Amino acid sequence: MESMSCDVLVVGGGMVGAAIAAVLGQTGFEVIVLEKHLPAPFDAQSAHDLRVSALSLSSQGVLEAVGAWPRLAAMRICPFRRMRVWDQGGRGETNFDAALLGEPVLGHIVENRLVQQALLDVLRELDTVRVIEGAVPERLEVGAEQAIVHLTDGRRLRARLVVGADGAGSRLRELAGLGMSARDYDMHAFVASVRTAQGQQDITWQRFTPQGPQALLPLGGPHASLVWYDTPATVARLEQLDDEALIDTFERHFPSELGRIEAIERRGHFALRRMHVHDYVAPRVALAGDAAHTIHPLAGQGVNLGFLDAAALAEVIHTARTEGRDIGSMRVLRRYERWRKADNHLMQTGMDVFHHVFRPQNLPLRLVRNLGLTLAERLKPIKALSLRHATGRRPFLPRLAYGLALESLEGRGAPCLE
Ligand SMILES: Cc1cc2nc3c(=O)[nH]c(=O)nc-3n(C[C@H](O)[C@H](O)[C@H](O)COP(=O)(O)OP(=O)(O)OC[C@H]3O[C@@H](n4cnc5c(N)ncnc54)[C@H](O)[C@@H]3O)c2cc1C
């Protein structure tokens, strides 16, 4: 049966896996990407996908450095310059503006599939990267010099390092025996791509209600993505409504900022789960993105953390090679884990605090959250600090993946890795 070898095997060619492959492939590593389903090609006439993300400036930096950003921009992206957050029935409100950071935008709303497509297009032009579609890992064998992944179609892939970027249900995580802690939120996200009577918008907004947040993310032109977080039972009821009844329900329950909805283009829902692996790495194995951690999406940070993982992992592997070390050794891989685990944990915990503080209707907590939003609005240094964090700026950003984009992000390079 066929057997192929490479330096790094990336299982999962989603946004995070394809980004890791692009950075490594461009720095001369031989990479194989194993992807279960490649995305359908872009069709400018198609409705916007349901799976969209608010990409931070730092994620944009990674995509720019590998050359995927112009390809994505040539398909569909929507910049946003402002964010508004407020509490229904209270006085607390915070407004963020890109001008506070001296940036032209705070980020872009993008369709996940198109980000993946833009990265895969970059990979197709690299002699160092091969993309295999269809087969998935069945068994993992770890040896002293290499790991062997046995695929469901009988092929074997040999690599010095295997990266699991195969999403929340990661098969590689399971095969490597990496344990995790997980908890379901008692909340689902109902998502609808809609066409509104308003034209192109440059603001994302989020309103907190006792049932859960409601949000609008602008897409190109008069299109927008609406997110309604609520109990699984309520979301199931929303799913039952026909388009006309759903439009009526949105208009009755969403804030007036939404304006009139002219059509529902797509709809669906997602169960929400927090998950974090205990260890990001095992001998010759590293996990990144949703394979390592999932987070409440209310602040739109999931894939942004994943891109930071991708950049950090690529930098650690690259540094190890220049130092003549084994890229699959625990000594090297623990550097990556130390770099990313605490940051991801901090963001997960921050989202949990939001989730819990903004739901209850009891008076003391309501006062606390309104005070919090008011202070965030008035205390400019705190506002700027939280905005910097949300846009992905960290004291230490990996140099390699950000390349030239680093300067504009004001990163200071890798922390002490030992
Ligand atoms: C409602 C909602 C809204 C969100 N909004 C935002 C947001 O605004 N901003 C943000 O940053 N994040 C957001 N997220 C989170 C974001 O979608 C995820 O963090 C992101 O998709 C993770 O990317 P990934 O590449 O790690 O995993 P995935 O996107 O899950 O990609 C995994 C890839 O691996 C492939 N694969 C799976 N299993 C196998 C296998 N066995 N073999 C080979 N290939 C395999 C899959 O086909 C897929 O291509 C949101 C999530 C939800 C649910």
Coordinates of C-alpha atoms and ligand atoms in Angstrom, one line a residue:
M1 CA 0.0 0.0 0.0
E2 CA 1.2 3.5 -0.8
S3 CA 3.3 5.4 1.7
M4 CA 4.3 9.1 1.7
S5 CA 6.7 11.0 3.8
C6 CA 7.0 14.6 4.9
D7 CA 8.3 16.8 7.7
V8 CA 4.9 17.9 8.9
L9 CA 1.5 16.2 8.4
V10 CA -1.4 18.6 9.1
V11 CA -4.7 16.7 9.7
G12 CA -7.5 19.1 8.8
G13 CA -7.2 21.8 6.1
G14 CA -9.6 24.2 7.7
M15 CA -8.7 27.8 8.4
V16 CA -6.1 27.0 11.1
G17 CA -4.6 23.9 9.5
A18 CA -4.2 25.5 6.1
A19 CA -2.6 28.6 7.7
I20 CA 0.0 26.4 9.5
A21 CA 0.7 24.5 6.2
A22 CA 1.1 27.8 4.3
V23 CA 3.6 29.3 6.8
L24 CA 5.6 26.1 7.0
G25 CA 5.5 25.4 3.3
Q26 CA 6.7 28.8 2.5
T27 CA 9.7 28.3 4.8
G28 CA 10.8 25.1 3.1
F29 CA 9.2 22.4 5.2
E30 CA 7.7 19.4 3.3
V31 CA 4.1 19.4 4.3
I32 CA 1.1 17.1 3.6
V33 CA -2.4 18.4 4.4
L34 CA -5.1 15.8 4.9
E35 CA -8.6 17.3 4.5
K36 CA -11.9 15.4 4.8
H37 CA -13.9 17.7 2.5
L38 CA -12.4 20.4 0.3
P39 CA -14.7 23.5 0.1
A40 CA -16.9 24.2 -2.9
P41 CA -15.3 26.9 -5.2
F42 CA -16.4 30.5 -4.7
D43 CA -19.5 31.7 -6.6
A44 CA -20.1 35.4 -6.4
Q45 CA -23.8 34.9 -7.0
S46 CA -24.2 32.5 -4.0
A47 CA -25.8 33.7 -0.7
H48 CA -23.4 34.3 2.1
D49 CA -22.5 31.2 4.2
L50 CA -23.8 30.8 7.7
R51 CA -20.4 30.2 9.2
V52 CA -18.8 33.7 9.3
S53 CA -16.1 35.1 11.6
A54 CA -15.1 38.5 12.8
L55 CA -11.4 38.3 11.9
S56 CA -9.1 40.4 14.0
L57 CA -6.2 42.6 12.7
S58 CA -3.7 40.0 14.0
S59 CA -5.5 37.2 12.0
Q60 CA -5.4 39.5 9.0
G61 CA -1.7 39.8 9.6
V62 CA -1.2 36.0 9.2
L63 CA -3.3 35.9 6.0
E64 CA -1.4 38.8 4.6
A65 CA 2.0 37.4 5.4
V66 CA 1.2 34.1 3.5
G67 CA -0.4 35.9 0.6
A68 CA -4.0 34.7 1.2
W69 CA -5.4 38.1 2.1
P70 CA -5.6 39.6 -1.4
R71 CA -7.3 36.4 -2.6
L72 CA -9.8 36.6 0.2
A73 CA -10.5 40.3 -0.4
A74 CA -11.0 39.5 -4.1
M75 CA -13.8 37.1 -3.1
R76 CA -15.9 38.7 -0.3
I77 CA -15.1 40.5 2.9
C78 CA -16.7 43.2 4.9
P79 CA -14.7 45.7 7.0
F80 CA -16.1 47.0 10.3
R81 CA -14.9 50.2 12.0
R82 CA -17.2 50.4 15.0
M83 CA -18.6 48.1 17.6
R84 CA -21.5 48.8 19.9
V85 CA -22.4 46.8 23.0
W86 CA -25.3 47.5 25.3
D87 CA -27.6 46.0 27.9
Q88 CA -31.3 45.7 27.2
G89 CA -33.3 47.6 29.7
G90 CA -30.3 49.1 31.4
R91 CA -28.2 52.2 30.8
G92 CA -24.9 50.5 30.3
E93 CA -23.4 51.0 26.8
T94 CA -20.0 50.9 25.2
N95 CA -19.0 52.1 21.8
F96 CA -15.7 51.2 20.2
D97 CA -14.2 52.9 17.2
A98 CA -11.1 52.0 15.2
A99 CA -9.9 55.6 15.6
L100 CA -9.2 54.8 19.2
L101 CA -6.4 52.6 18.0
G102 CA -5.4 54.8 15.1
E103 CA -6.4 52.0 12.7
P104 CA -8.7 52.3 9.7
V105 CA -10.8 49.3 10.7
L106 CA -11.3 47.0 13.7
G107 CA -11.5 43.9 11.7
H108 CA -13.4 42.2 8.9
I109 CA -16.4 39.8 8.7
V110 CA -15.5 36.9 6.5
E111 CA -17.0 33.6 5.5
N112 CA -15.0 30.7 7.0
R113 CA -15.2 28.7 3.7
L114 CA -13.6 31.6 1.7
V115 CA -10.8 32.0 4.2
Q116 CA -10.1 28.3 3.8
Q117 CA -10.4 28.6 0.1
A118 CA -7.9 31.5 -0.1
L119 CA -5.4 29.6 2.0
L120 CA -5.8 26.4 -0.1
D121 CA -5.2 28.4 -3.2
V122 CA -1.9 29.5 -1.7
L123 CA -1.0 25.9 -0.8
R124 CA -1.7 24.7 -4.4
E125 CA 1.0 27.0 -5.7
L126 CA 3.7 25.7 -3.2
D127 CA 5.9 22.8 -4.4
T128 CA 6.5 21.9 -0.8
V129 CA 2.8 21.2 0.1
R130 CA 0.6 18.4 -1.0
V131 CA -3.2 18.4 -0.2
I132 CA -4.9 15.0 0.1
E133 CA -8.7 14.9 0.2
G134 CA -11.1 12.2 1.3
A135 CA -9.3 9.7 3.5
V136 CA -9.1 10.3 7.2
P137 CA -6.8 9.0 9.9
E138 CA -7.6 5.5 11.3
R139 CA -4.5 4.8 13.5
L140 CA -1.5 6.6 14.8
E141 CA 1.8 5.0 15.4
V142 CA 4.5 7.0 17.1
G143 CA 8.2 6.0 16.8
A144 CA 11.5 7.4 17.9
E145 CA 12.2 9.2 14.6
Q146 CA 8.7 9.6 13.0
A147 CA 5.0 9.1 13.4
I148 CA 2.9 7.1 11.0
V149 CA -0.7 7.9 10.3
H150 CA -2.7 5.0 8.8
L151 CA -5.6 6.3 6.7
T152 CA -9.0 4.7 6.2
D153 CA -8.1 3.9 2.5
G154 CA -5.1 1.9 3.6
R155 CA -2.4 4.6 2.8
R156 CA 0.3 5.5 5.3
L157 CA 1.6 9.0 5.9
R158 CA 5.0 9.3 7.7
A159 CA 6.0 12.6 9.3
R160 CA 8.4 13.9 11.9
L161 CA 5.4 15.9 13.4
V162 CA 1.7 15.5 13.0
V163 CA -0.5 18.5 13.7
G164 CA -4.1 18.0 14.6
A165 CA -6.1 21.0 13.2
D166 CA -9.2 18.9 12.5
G167 CA -11.7 20.9 14.5
A168 CA -13.7 20.4 17.7
G169 CA -14.4 16.7 17.1
S170 CA -10.7 16.0 16.4
R171 CA -9.9 12.5 15.4
L172 CA -6.2 13.1 15.8
R173 CA -6.8 14.2 19.4
E174 CA -8.5 10.9 20.1
L175 CA -5.9 8.8 18.4
A176 CA -3.1 10.6 20.3
G177 CA -5.0 10.0 23.6
L178 CA -5.0 13.7 24.5
G179 CA -7.7 14.3 27.2
M180 CA -9.8 17.4 27.6
S181 CA -12.3 19.1 29.9
A182 CA -15.6 20.1 28.2
R183 CA -18.9 21.7 29.2
D184 CA -22.0 22.5 27.2
Y185 CA -23.4 26.0 27.6
D186 CA -27.2 25.8 28.1
M187 CA -27.4 28.0 25.0
H188 CA -27.6 27.6 21.3
A189 CA -26.8 30.1 18.6
F190 CA -29.4 30.6 15.9
V191 CA -27.7 32.2 12.9
A192 CA -29.4 33.8 9.9
S193 CA -27.9 35.4 6.8
V194 CA -30.4 38.2 5.9
R195 CA -30.9 41.0 3.4
T196 CA -31.8 44.2 5.2
A197 CA -33.3 47.4 3.9
Q198 CA -30.2 49.3 5.1
G199 CA -27.2 49.4 2.8
Q200 CA -23.6 48.4 3.6
Q201 CA -23.0 48.9 7.4
D202 CA -19.6 49.4 9.2
I203 CA -20.8 48.5 12.7
T204 CA -21.2 45.2 14.5
W205 CA -23.5 45.4 17.5
Q206 CA -24.4 43.2 20.3
R207 CA -27.3 43.6 22.8
F208 CA -27.5 41.6 26.0
T209 CA -30.9 40.4 26.9
P210 CA -31.9 38.2 29.9
Q211 CA -32.2 35.2 27.5
G212 CA -28.8 35.8 25.9
P213 CA -27.0 38.1 23.5
Q214 CA -28.4 39.2 20.1
A215 CA -25.9 40.4 17.5
L216 CA -25.5 41.8 14.0
L217 CA -22.4 41.3 11.9
P218 CA -22.4 43.3 8.6
L219 CA -21.7 41.4 5.4
G220 CA -21.1 43.0 2.0
G221 CA -23.8 45.3 0.6
P222 CA -27.2 45.1 2.2
H223 CA -26.4 41.7 3.7
A224 CA -25.9 40.8 7.4
S225 CA -25.5 37.9 9.7
L226 CA -27.9 37.8 12.7
V227 CA -27.1 35.8 15.8
W228 CA -29.7 35.0 18.4
Y229 CA -28.3 33.2 21.5
D230 CA -31.1 31.5 23.5
T231 CA -32.1 28.2 25.1
P232 CA -32.1 25.1 23.0
A233 CA -35.9 25.0 23.2
T234 CA -36.4 28.5 21.9
V235 CA -33.9 28.0 19.1
A236 CA -35.7 24.8 18.1
R237 CA -38.9 26.9 18.0
L238 CA -37.2 29.5 15.7
E239 CA -36.1 26.7 13.4
Q240 CA -39.8 25.7 12.9
L241 CA -40.9 29.1 11.7
D242 CA -41.2 29.8 7.9
D243 CA -39.3 32.8 6.5
E244 CA -42.1 35.2 6.8
A245 CA -42.8 34.3 10.5
L246 CA -39.1 34.4 11.2
I247 CA -38.7 37.9 9.8
D248 CA -41.6 39.1 11.9
T249 CA -40.1 37.5 15.0
F250 CA -36.7 39.1 14.3
E251 CA -38.4 42.5 13.9
R252 CA -40.3 42.2 17.1
H253 CA -37.4 40.9 19.3
F254 CA -34.4 42.6 17.8
P255 CA -33.5 46.2 18.5
S256 CA -34.7 48.9 16.1
E257 CA -31.1 49.3 14.8
L258 CA -31.7 46.2 12.8
G259 CA -34.1 48.0 10.5
R260 CA -36.4 46.1 8.1
I261 CA -35.4 42.6 6.9
E262 CA -36.2 41.9 3.3
A263 CA -35.2 38.3 3.0
I264 CA -33.7 35.4 4.9
E265 CA -31.0 33.9 2.8
R266 CA -29.8 31.0 5.0
R267 CA -30.4 29.9 8.5
G268 CA -29.2 27.3 11.0
H269 CA -28.1 26.8 14.5
F270 CA -25.0 25.7 16.5
A271 CA -24.7 24.1 20.0
L272 CA -22.2 25.9 22.1
R273 CA -19.5 24.1 24.0
R274 CA -16.4 25.1 26.0
M275 CA -13.5 22.6 25.6
H276 CA -9.9 22.7 26.4
V277 CA -7.4 19.9 26.1
H278 CA -5.2 19.2 29.1
D279 CA -2.1 18.8 27.0
Y280 CA -1.6 20.5 23.6
V281 CA 1.2 18.1 22.7
A282 CA 2.3 14.5 22.9
P283 CA 5.4 12.9 21.3
R284 CA 5.4 13.9 17.6
V285 CA 1.8 15.4 17.9
A286 CA 0.6 19.0 18.4
L287 CA -3.0 20.3 18.4
A288 CA -4.1 23.7 17.2
G289 CA -7.3 25.7 16.8
D290 CA -10.7 24.1 17.7
A291 CA -9.0 20.7 18.1
A292 CA -7.3 22.1 21.2
H293 CA -10.0 24.6 22.5
T294 CA -13.5 25.8 21.8
I295 CA -14.9 29.0 23.2
H296 CA -18.2 30.8 23.6
P297 CA -18.5 32.7 20.3
L298 CA -20.1 35.9 21.7
A299 CA -16.9 37.9 21.3
G300 CA -15.9 36.2 18.0
Q301 CA -12.5 35.0 19.2
G302 CA -12.4 31.3 18.3
V303 CA -10.5 31.3 15.0
N304 CA -8.5 34.4 16.0
L305 CA -7.0 32.3 18.8
G306 CA -6.5 29.5 16.3
F307 CA -4.5 31.8 14.0
L308 CA -2.3 32.8 17.0
D309 CA -1.8 29.1 17.6
A310 CA -0.9 28.6 14.0
A311 CA 1.6 31.4 14.1
A312 CA 3.2 30.3 17.4
L313 CA 3.5 26.6 16.3
A314 CA 5.1 27.5 13.0
E315 CA 7.5 29.8 14.7
V316 CA 8.5 27.2 17.3
I317 CA 9.0 24.5 14.6
H318 CA 11.0 26.9 12.4
T319 CA 13.2 27.9 15.4
A320 CA 13.8 24.3 16.3
R321 CA 15.0 23.5 12.8
T322 CA 17.5 26.4 12.8
E323 CA 18.8 25.2 16.2
G324 CA 19.2 21.7 14.8
R325 CA 16.6 20.1 17.1
D326 CA 14.0 17.4 16.5
I327 CA 10.7 19.2 15.6
G328 CA 8.6 16.4 17.0
S329 CA 10.4 16.2 20.4
M330 CA 8.5 17.1 23.6
R331 CA 11.1 19.7 24.5
V332 CA 10.3 21.6 21.3
L333 CA 6.6 21.1 21.4
R334 CA 6.2 22.2 25.0
R335 CA 7.5 25.6 23.9
Y336 CA 4.4 25.9 21.8
E337 CA 2.1 24.8 24.5
R338 CA 3.6 27.2 27.0
W339 CA 3.2 30.0 24.5
R340 CA -0.5 29.5 23.8
K341 CA -2.2 27.6 26.6
A342 CA -2.5 30.4 29.1
D343 CA -3.7 33.0 26.5
N344 CA -6.4 30.6 25.3
H345 CA -7.4 29.8 28.8
L346 CA -7.7 33.5 29.7
M347 CA -9.9 34.2 26.8
Q348 CA -12.1 31.2 27.5
T349 CA -12.6 32.4 31.1
G350 CA -13.3 35.9 30.0
M351 CA -16.1 34.6 27.8
D352 CA -17.5 32.6 30.6
V353 CA -17.6 35.7 32.8
F354 CA -19.6 37.5 30.1
H355 CA -21.9 34.6 29.7
H356 CA -22.7 34.4 33.4
V357 CA -22.8 38.1 34.3
F358 CA -25.0 39.1 31.4
R359 CA -27.7 36.5 31.7
P360 CA -29.3 36.7 35.2
Q361 CA -32.0 39.2 35.9
N362 CA -31.3 39.7 39.5
L363 CA -30.8 43.4 40.5
P364 CA -27.3 43.3 41.9
L365 CA -25.8 41.6 38.8
R366 CA -27.7 43.9 36.6
L367 CA -26.3 46.9 38.3
V368 CA -22.8 45.4 38.1
R369 CA -23.0 44.8 34.4
N370 CA -24.4 48.2 33.7
L371 CA -21.7 49.8 35.7
G372 CA -19.1 47.7 33.9
L373 CA -20.3 48.9 30.5
T374 CA -20.5 52.5 31.6
L375 CA -17.0 52.4 33.0
A376 CA -15.7 50.7 29.9
E377 CA -17.2 53.5 27.9
R378 CA -15.8 56.3 30.1
L379 CA -12.3 55.0 31.0
K380 CA -10.5 55.4 27.7
P381 CA -7.3 53.5 28.7
I382 CA -9.3 50.4 29.8
K383 CA -11.3 50.7 26.6
A384 CA -8.2 50.9 24.5
L385 CA -6.6 48.0 26.3
S386 CA -9.6 45.7 25.9
L387 CA -9.9 46.7 22.2
R388 CA -6.2 45.9 21.6
H389 CA -6.7 42.5 23.1
A390 CA -9.9 41.9 21.1
T391 CA -8.1 42.9 17.8
G392 CA -5.5 40.2 18.6
R393 CA -2.6 42.3 19.7
R394 CA -0.5 40.5 22.2
P395 CA 2.8 41.6 23.9
F396 CA 4.5 38.8 22.0
L397 CA 3.6 37.9 18.5
P398 CA 5.3 35.2 16.4
R399 CA 7.6 36.9 13.9
L400 CA 7.7 34.3 11.3
A401 CA 4.0 34.1 10.4
Y402 CA 3.5 37.8 10.6
G403 CA 6.4 38.7 8.4
L404 CA 6.2 42.2 7.2
A405 CA 2.8 42.6 8.8
L406 CA 4.6 42.6 12.2
E407 CA 5.6 46.2 12.2
S408 CA 2.0 47.4 11.7
L409 CA 0.9 45.2 14.6
E410 CA 3.7 46.4 16.8
G411 CA 4.5 42.9 18.0
R412 CA 7.8 42.3 19.8
G413 CA 8.5 38.8 18.7
A414 CA 8.7 35.5 20.5
P415 CA 8.8 35.3 24.3
C416 CA 11.7 33.5 25.9
L417 CA 11.1 30.0 24.7
E418 CA 13.1 28.0 27.2
Ligands
LIG1 C1 -21.9 30.4 15.9 C2 -20.4 30.6 15.8 C3 -19.9 31.8 15.5 C4 -18.5 32.0 15.5 N1 -18.0 33.2 15.3 C5 -16.7 33.4 15.3 C6 -16.1 34.7 15.1 O1 -16.8 35.7 14.8 N2 -14.7 34.9 15.1 C7 -13.9 33.8 15.4 O2 -12.7 34.0 15.5 N3 -14.4 32.6 15.6 C8 -15.8 32.4 15.6 N4 -16.3 31.1 15.8 C9 -15.3 30.0 16.0 C10 -14.7 29.5 14.7 O3 -15.7 29.1 13.8 C11 -13.8 28.3 15.0 O4 -12.9 28.7 16.0 C12 -13.0 27.9 13.7 O5 -13.9 27.4 12.7 C13 -12.0 26.9 14.0 O6 -11.2 26.6 12.9 P1 -10.3 25.3 12.8 O7 -9.6 25.4 11.5 O8 -9.6 25.1 14.0 O9 -11.4 24.1 12.8 P2 -12.6 23.9 11.7 O10 -13.1 25.1 11.1 O11 -13.6 23.0 12.4 O12 -11.8 23.1 10.6 C14 -11.4 21.7 10.7 C15 -11.1 21.1 9.4 O13 -10.7 19.8 9.5 C16 -11.4 18.9 8.6 N5 -11.5 17.6 9.3 C17 -12.3 17.3 10.3 N6 -12.1 16.0 10.7 C18 -11.1 15.5 9.9 C19 -10.5 14.3 9.8 N7 -10.8 13.3 10.6 N8 -9.6 14.1 8.8 C20 -9.2 15.2 8.0 N9 -9.8 16.4 8.0 C21 -10.8 16.6 9.0 C22 -12.8 19.6 8.4 O14 -13.3 19.2 7.2 C23 -12.4 21.1 8.4 O15 -12.0 21.5 7.2 C24 -17.6 30.9 15.8 C25 -18.2 29.7 16.0 C26 -19.6 29.5 16.1 C27 -20.1 28.1 16.4

